[in-house]
PDB file of C-alpha atoms in Angstrom:
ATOM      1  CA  UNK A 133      -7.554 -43.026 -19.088  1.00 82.00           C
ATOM      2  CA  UNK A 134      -4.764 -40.518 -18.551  1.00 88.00           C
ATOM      3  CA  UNK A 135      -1.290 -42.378 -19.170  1.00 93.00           C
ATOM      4  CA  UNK A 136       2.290 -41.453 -19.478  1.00 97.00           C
ATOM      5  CA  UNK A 137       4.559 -42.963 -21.813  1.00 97.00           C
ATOM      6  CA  UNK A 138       8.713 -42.397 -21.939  1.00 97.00           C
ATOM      7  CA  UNK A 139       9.496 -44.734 -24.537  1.00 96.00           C
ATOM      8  CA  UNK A 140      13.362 -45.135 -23.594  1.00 96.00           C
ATOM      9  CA  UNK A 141      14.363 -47.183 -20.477  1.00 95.00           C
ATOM     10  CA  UNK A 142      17.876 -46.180 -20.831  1.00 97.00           C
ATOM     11  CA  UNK A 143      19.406 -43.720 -22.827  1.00 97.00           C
ATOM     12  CA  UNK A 144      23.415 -43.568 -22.755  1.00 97.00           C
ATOM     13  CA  UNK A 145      25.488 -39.647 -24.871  1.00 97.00           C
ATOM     14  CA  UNK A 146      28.608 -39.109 -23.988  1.00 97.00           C
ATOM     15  CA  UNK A 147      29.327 -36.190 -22.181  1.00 97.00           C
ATOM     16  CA  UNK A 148      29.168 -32.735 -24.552  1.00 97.00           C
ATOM     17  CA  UNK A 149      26.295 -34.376 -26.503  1.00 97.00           C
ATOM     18  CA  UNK A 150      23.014 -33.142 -26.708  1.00 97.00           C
ATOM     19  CA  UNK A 151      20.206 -35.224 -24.940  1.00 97.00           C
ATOM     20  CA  UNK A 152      16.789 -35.222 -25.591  1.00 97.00           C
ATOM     21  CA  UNK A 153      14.523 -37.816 -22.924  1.00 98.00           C
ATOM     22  CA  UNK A 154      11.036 -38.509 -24.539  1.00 98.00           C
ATOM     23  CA  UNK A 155       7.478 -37.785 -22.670  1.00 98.00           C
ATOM     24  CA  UNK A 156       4.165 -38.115 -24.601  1.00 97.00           C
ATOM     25  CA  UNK A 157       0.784 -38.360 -22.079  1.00 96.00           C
ATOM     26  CA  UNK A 158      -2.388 -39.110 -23.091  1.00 95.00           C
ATOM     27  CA  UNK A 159      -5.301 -36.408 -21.847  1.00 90.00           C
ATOM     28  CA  UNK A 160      -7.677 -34.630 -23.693  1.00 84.00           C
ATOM     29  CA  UNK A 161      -8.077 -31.528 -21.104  1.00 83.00           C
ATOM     30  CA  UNK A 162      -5.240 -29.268 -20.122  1.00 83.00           C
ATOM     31  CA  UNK A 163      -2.430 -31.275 -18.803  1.00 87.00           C
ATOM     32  CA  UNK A 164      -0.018 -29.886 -15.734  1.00 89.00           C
ATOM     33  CA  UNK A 165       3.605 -31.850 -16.554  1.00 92.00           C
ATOM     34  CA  UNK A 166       6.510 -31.694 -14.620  1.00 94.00           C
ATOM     35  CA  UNK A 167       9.864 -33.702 -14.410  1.00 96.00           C
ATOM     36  CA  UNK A 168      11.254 -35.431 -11.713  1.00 96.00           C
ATOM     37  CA  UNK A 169      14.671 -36.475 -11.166  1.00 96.00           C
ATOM     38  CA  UNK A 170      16.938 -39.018  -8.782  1.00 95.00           C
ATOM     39  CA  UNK A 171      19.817 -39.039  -8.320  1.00 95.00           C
ATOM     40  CA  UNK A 172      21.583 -42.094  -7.430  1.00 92.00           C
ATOM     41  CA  UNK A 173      20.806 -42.843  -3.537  1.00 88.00           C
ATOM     42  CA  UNK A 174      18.665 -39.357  -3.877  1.00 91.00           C
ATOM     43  CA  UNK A 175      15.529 -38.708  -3.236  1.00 93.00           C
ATOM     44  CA  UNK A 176      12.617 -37.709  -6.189  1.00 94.00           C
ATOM     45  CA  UNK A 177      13.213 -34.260  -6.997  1.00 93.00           C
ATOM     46  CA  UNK A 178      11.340 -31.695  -8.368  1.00 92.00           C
ATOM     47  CA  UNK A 179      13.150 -30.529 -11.837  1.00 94.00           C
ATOM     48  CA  UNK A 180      10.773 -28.232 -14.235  1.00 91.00           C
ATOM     49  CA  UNK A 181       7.288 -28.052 -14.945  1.00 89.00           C
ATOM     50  CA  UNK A 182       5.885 -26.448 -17.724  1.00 85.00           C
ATOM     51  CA  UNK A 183       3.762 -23.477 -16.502  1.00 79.00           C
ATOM     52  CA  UNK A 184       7.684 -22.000 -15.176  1.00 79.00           C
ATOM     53  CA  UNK A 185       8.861 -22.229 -19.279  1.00 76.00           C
ATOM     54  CA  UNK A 186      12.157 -22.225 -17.163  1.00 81.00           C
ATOM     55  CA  UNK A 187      15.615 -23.387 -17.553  1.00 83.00           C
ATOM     56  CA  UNK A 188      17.017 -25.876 -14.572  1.00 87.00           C
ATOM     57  CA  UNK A 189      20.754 -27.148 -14.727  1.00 92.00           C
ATOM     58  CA  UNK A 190      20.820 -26.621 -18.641  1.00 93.00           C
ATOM     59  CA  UNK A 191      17.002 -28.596 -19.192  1.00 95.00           C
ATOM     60  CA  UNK A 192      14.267 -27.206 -20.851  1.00 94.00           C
ATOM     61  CA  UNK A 193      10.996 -29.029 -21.676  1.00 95.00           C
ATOM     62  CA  UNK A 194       8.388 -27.666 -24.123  1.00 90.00           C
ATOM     63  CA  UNK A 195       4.756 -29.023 -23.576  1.00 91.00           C
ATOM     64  CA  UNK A 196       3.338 -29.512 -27.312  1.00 92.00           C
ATOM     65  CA  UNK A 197      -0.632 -30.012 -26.821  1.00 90.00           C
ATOM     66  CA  UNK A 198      -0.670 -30.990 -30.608  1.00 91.00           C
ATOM     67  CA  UNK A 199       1.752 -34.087 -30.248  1.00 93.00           C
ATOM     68  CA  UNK A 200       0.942 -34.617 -26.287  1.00 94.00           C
ATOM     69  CA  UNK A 201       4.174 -34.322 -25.267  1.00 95.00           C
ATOM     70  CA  UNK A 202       6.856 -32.952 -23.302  1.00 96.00           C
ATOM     71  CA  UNK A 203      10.240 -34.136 -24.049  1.00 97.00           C
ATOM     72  CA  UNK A 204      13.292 -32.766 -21.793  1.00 97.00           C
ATOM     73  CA  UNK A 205      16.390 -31.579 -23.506  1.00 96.00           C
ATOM     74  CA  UNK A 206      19.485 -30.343 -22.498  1.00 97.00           C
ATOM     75  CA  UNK A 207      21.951 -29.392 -25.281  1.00 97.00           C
ATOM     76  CA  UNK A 208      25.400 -30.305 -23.630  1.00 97.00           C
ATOM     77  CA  UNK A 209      25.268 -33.141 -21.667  1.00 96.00           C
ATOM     78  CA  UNK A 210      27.011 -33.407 -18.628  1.00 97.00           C
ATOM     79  CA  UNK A 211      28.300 -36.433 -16.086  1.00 96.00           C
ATOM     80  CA  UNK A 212      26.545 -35.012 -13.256  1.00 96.00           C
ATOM     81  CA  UNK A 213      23.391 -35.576 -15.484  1.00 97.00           C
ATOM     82  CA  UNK A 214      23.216 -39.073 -14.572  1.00 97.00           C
ATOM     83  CA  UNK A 215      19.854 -39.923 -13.491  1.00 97.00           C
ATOM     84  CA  UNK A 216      17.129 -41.504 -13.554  1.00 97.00           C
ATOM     85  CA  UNK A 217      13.842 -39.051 -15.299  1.00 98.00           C
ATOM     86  CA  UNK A 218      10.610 -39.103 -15.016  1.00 97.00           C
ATOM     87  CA  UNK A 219       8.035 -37.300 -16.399  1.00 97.00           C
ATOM     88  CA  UNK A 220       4.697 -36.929 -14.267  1.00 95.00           C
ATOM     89  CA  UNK A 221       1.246 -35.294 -15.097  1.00 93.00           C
ATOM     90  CA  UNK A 222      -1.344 -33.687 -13.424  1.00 89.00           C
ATOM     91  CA  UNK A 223      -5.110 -33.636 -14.086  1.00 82.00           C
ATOM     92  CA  UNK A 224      -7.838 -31.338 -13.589  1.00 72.00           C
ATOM     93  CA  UNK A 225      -5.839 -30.213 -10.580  1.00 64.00           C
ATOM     94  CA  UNK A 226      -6.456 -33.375  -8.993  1.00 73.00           C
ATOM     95  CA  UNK A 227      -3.964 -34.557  -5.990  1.00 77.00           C
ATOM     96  CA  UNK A 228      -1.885 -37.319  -7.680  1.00 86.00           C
ATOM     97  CA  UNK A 229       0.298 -37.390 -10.429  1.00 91.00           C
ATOM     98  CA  UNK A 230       0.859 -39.917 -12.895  1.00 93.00           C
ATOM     99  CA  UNK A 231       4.129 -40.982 -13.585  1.00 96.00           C
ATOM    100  CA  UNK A 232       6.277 -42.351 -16.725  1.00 97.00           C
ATOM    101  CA  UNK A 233       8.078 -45.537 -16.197  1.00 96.00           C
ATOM    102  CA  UNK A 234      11.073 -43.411 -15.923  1.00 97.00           C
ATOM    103  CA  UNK A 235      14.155 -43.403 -18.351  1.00 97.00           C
ATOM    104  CA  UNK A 236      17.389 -43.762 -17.023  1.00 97.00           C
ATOM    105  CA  UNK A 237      19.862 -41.374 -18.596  1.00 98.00           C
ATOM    106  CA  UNK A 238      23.769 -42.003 -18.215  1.00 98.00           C
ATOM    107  CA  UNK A 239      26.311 -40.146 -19.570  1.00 97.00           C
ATOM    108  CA  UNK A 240      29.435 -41.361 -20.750  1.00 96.00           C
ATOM    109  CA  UNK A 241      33.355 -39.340 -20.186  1.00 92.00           C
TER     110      UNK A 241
ATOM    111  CA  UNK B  34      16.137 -27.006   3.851  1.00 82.00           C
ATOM    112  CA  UNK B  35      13.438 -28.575   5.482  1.00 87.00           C
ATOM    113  CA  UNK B  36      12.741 -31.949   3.679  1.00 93.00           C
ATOM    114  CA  UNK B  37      10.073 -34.619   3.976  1.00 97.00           C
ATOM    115  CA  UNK B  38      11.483 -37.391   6.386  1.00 97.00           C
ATOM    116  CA  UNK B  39      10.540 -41.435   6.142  1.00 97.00           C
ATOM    117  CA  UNK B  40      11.157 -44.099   8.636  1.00 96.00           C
ATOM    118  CA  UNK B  41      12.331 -46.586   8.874  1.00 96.00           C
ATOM    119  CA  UNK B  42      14.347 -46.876   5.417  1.00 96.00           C
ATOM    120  CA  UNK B  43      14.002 -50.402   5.253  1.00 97.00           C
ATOM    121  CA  UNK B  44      11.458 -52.959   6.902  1.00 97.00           C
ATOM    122  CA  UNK B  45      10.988 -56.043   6.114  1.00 97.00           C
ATOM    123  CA  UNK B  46       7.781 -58.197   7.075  1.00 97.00           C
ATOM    124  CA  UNK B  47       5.745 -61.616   7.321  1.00 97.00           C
ATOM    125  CA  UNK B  48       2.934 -61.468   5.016  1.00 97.00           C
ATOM    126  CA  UNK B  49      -0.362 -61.280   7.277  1.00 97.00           C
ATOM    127  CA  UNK B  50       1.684 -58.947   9.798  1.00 97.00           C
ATOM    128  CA  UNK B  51       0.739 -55.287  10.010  1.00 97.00           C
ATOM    129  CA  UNK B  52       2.986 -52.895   9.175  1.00 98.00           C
ATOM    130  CA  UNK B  53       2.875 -49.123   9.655  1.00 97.00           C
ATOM    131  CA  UNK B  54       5.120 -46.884   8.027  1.00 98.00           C
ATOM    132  CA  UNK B  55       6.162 -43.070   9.475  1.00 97.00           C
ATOM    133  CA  UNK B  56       6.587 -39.839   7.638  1.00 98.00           C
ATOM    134  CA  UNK B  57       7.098 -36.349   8.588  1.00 97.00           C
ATOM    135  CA  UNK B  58       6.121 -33.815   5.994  1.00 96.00           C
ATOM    136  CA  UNK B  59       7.594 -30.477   5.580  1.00 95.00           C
ATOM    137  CA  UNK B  60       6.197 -28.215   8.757  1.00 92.00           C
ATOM    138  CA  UNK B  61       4.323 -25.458   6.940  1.00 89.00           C
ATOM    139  CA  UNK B  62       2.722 -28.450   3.905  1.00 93.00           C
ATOM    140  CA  UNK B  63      -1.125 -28.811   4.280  1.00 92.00           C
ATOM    141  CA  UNK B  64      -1.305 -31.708   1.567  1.00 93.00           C
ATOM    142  CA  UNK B  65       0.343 -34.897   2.231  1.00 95.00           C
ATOM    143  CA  UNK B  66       0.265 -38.276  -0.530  1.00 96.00           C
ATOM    144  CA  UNK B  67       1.334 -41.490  -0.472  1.00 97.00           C
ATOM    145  CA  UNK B  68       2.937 -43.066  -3.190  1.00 97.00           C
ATOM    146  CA  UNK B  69       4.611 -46.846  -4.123  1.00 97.00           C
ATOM    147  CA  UNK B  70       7.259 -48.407  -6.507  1.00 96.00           C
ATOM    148  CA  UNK B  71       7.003 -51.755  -7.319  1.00 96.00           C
ATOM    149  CA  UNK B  72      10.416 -52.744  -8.344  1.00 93.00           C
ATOM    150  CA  UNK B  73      10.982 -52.350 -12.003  1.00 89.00           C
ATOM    151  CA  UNK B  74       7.728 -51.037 -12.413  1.00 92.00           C
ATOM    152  CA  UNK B  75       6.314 -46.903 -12.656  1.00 93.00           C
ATOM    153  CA  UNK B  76       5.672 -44.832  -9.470  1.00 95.00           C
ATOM    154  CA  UNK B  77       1.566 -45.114  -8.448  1.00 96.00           C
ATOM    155  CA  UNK B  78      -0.212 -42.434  -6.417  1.00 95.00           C
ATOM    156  CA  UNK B  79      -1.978 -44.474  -3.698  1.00 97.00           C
ATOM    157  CA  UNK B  80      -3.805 -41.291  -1.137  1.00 96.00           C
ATOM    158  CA  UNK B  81      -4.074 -37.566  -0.445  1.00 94.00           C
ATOM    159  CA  UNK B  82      -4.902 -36.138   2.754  1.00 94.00           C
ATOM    160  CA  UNK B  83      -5.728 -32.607   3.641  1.00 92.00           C
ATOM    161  CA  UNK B  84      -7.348 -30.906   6.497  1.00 90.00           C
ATOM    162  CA  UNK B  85      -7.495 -34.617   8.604  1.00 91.00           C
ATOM    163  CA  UNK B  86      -9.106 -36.575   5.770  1.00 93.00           C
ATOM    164  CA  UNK B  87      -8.427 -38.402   2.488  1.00 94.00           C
ATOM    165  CA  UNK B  88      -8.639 -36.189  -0.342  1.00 92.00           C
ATOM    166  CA  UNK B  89      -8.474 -38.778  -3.416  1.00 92.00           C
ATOM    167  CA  UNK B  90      -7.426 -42.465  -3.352  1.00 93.00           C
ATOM    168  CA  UNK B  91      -6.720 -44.745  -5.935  1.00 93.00           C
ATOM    169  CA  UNK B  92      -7.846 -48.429  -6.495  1.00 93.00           C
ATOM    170  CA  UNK B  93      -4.404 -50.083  -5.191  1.00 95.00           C
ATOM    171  CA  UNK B  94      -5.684 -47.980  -1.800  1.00 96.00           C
ATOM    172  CA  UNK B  95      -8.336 -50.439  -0.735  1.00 94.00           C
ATOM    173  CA  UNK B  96      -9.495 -51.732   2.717  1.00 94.00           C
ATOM    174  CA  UNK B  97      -6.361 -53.143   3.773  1.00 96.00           C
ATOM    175  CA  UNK B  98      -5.000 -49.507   3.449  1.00 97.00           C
ATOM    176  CA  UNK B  99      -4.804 -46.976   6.176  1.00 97.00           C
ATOM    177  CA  UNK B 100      -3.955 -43.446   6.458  1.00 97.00           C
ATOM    178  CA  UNK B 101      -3.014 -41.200   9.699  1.00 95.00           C
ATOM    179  CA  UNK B 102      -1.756 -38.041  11.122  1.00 93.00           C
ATOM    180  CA  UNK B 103      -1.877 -38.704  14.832  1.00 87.00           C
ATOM    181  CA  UNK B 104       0.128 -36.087  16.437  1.00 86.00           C
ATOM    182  CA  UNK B 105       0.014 -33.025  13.873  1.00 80.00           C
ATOM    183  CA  UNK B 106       3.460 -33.749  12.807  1.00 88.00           C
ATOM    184  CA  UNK B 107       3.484 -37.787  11.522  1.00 94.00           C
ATOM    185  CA  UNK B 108       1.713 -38.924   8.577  1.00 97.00           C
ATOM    186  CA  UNK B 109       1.314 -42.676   8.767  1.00 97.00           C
ATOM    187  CA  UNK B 110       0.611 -45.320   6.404  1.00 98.00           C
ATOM    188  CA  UNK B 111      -0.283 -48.759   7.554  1.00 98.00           C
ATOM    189  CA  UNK B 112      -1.348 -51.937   5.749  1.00 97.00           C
ATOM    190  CA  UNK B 113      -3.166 -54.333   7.909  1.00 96.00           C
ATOM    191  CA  UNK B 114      -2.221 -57.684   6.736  1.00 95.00           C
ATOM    192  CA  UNK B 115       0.958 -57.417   3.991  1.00 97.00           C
ATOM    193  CA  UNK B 116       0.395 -59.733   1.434  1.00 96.00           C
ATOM    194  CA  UNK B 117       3.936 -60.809  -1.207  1.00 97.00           C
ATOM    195  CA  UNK B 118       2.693 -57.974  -3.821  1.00 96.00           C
ATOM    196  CA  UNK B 119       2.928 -55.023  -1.263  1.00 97.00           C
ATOM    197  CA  UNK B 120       6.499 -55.268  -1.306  1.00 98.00           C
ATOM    198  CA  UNK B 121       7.778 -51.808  -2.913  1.00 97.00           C
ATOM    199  CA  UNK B 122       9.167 -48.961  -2.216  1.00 97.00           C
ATOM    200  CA  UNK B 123       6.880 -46.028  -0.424  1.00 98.00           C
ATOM    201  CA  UNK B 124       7.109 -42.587  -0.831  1.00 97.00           C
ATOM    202  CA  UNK B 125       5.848 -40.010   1.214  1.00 97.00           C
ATOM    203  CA  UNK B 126       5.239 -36.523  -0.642  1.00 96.00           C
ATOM    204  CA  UNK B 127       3.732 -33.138   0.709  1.00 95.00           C
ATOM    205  CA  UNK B 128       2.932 -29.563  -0.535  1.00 92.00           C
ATOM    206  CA  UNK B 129       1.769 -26.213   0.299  1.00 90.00           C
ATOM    207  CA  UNK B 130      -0.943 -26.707  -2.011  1.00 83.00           C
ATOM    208  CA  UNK B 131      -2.270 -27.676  -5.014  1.00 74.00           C
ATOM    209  CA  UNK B 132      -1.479 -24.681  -7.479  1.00 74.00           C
ATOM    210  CA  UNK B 133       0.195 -25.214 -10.264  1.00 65.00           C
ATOM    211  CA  UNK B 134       3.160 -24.117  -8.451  1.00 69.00           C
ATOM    212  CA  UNK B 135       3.253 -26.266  -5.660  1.00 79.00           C
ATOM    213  CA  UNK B 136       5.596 -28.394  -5.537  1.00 86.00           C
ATOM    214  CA  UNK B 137       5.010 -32.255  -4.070  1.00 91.00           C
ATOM    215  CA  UNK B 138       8.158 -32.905  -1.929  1.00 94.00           C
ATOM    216  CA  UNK B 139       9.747 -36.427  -1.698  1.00 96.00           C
ATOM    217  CA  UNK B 140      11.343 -38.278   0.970  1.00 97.00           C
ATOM    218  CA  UNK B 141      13.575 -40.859   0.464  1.00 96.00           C
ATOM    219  CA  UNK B 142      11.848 -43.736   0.827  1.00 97.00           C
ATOM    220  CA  UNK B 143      11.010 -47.197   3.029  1.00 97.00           C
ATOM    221  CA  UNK B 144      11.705 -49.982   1.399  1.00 97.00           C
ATOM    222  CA  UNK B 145       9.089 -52.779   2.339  1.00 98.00           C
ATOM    223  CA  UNK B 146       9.884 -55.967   2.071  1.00 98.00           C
ATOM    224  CA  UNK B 147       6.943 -58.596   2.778  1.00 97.00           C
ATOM    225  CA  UNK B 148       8.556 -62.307   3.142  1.00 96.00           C
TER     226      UNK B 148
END
C-alpha cells in the first residue's frame, strides 16, 4: 500500500541554521509529492511540489526515486518558518493524497 | 484571493445525532474532497466529487457518510448518526483539476466534536 513516512514529530534549529524535514513514501509507480504547510491558526497550504523543481520562501525539495524520498530543506532557517509540514503524495493521478503524520518544525531566536 | 470557506468552525454533537457540515469551494474549482484529522493522528482523504458524483472514496467513507452539492455553490458533508470516533477535524479541499499542477485548496476547518 502507498504510505508516507516523516520520521520527526518535532524538529527544533535555531534561527540561521539550516533545516532539513524528512519525507520517504512508499510506491513503486511514479509518485506526484508535494508539501503542505500550516501555519499556526492557518489553514493547509500548498508549499512545493516536485514537478515545479521550484524554490518557495527559501525551500527546495528534491524527489529521489532511488531512496523514495523527498526531504524539504531550507538552508537558513528563519522564525517565520514555524510550522507544522507535511509531506503528501499522489498516485496514478488519483483524487486523494496521502499524507505524512506531519513534523512540526520550530525555530528558535 | 478567493479561498475555500467551512462552516461552522466548531460543532459539537450527541453521538447518534446527524450532523452536516458546509463548505464553499473556490467558484471556478470542478473537483471538490473531503478530508479528516483525528487529533494527533495524519490527515485521511475520505471523498472526491466531480461533475455531481463521487469520484473515489476511501474505506473510513462508508454508509453512514454522505456527500452533497445542493445549490451549485455548497459542498456538504453529513454523517448520519456520529458515533465518539468521528470526532476530528474536517477539511474541505477543491481544485481546477487534477493535473499535476492543480493545486487542492484548503479551508480552515470544522472542528467536530461528538459527546
Amino acid at each position: 500500500a502507498q504510505r508516507v513516512t516523516q520520521p520527526e514529530k518535532l524538529l527544533s534549529v535555531f534561527k540561521g541554521a539550516p533545516v532539513e524535514l524528512k519525507c520517504n513514501y512508499s510506491y513503486s509507480g511514479s509518485p506526484e509529492l508535494f508539501w503542505y504547510v500550516q501555519y499556526s491558526r492557518q489553514r493547509l497550504q500548498l508549499l512545493l511540489r516536485h514537478i515545479s523543481r521550484e524554490s518557495i520562501k527559501g525551500f527546495t525539495a528534491d524527489l529521489n526515486k532511488g531512496e523514495t524520498s523527498f526531504h524539504l530543506k531550507k538552508p537558513f532557517a528563519q522564525e517565520e518558518d514555524s510550522a507544522m509540514y507535511y509531506c503528501a503524495l499522489r498516485v496514478d493521478s488519483n483524487y486523494q493524497l496521502i499524507w505524512g503524520a506531519g513534523t512540526k518544525l520550530i525555530i528558535k531566536p | 484571493e478567493p479561498e475555500v470557506t467551512q462552516t461552522p468552525s466548531h460543532q459539537v454533537t450527541q453521538m447518534g445525532q446527524e450532523v452536516i457540515l458546509r463548505c464553499v469551494p473556490i467558484s471556478n474549482h470542478l473537483y471538490f474532497y473531503w478530508y479528516r484529522q483525528i487529533l494527533g493522528q495524519k490527515v485521511e482523504f475520505l471523498v472526491s466529487f466531480y461533475n455531481n458524483e463521487i469520484s473515489e472514496k476511501s474505506e473510513i467513507f462508508d454508509d453512514q457518510f454522505s456527500v452533497e452539492r445542493p445549490d451549485g455553490s455548497n459542498f456538504t458533508l453529513k454523517i448520519r448518526s456520529t458515533k465518539l470516533e468521528d470526532s476530528a477535524m474536517y477539511f474541505c479541499a477543491s481544485s481546477v483539476g487534477l493535473t499535476q499542477r492543480d493545486t487542492q485548496y484548503f479551508g480552515p476547518g470544522t472542528r467536530l466534536t461528538v459527546l
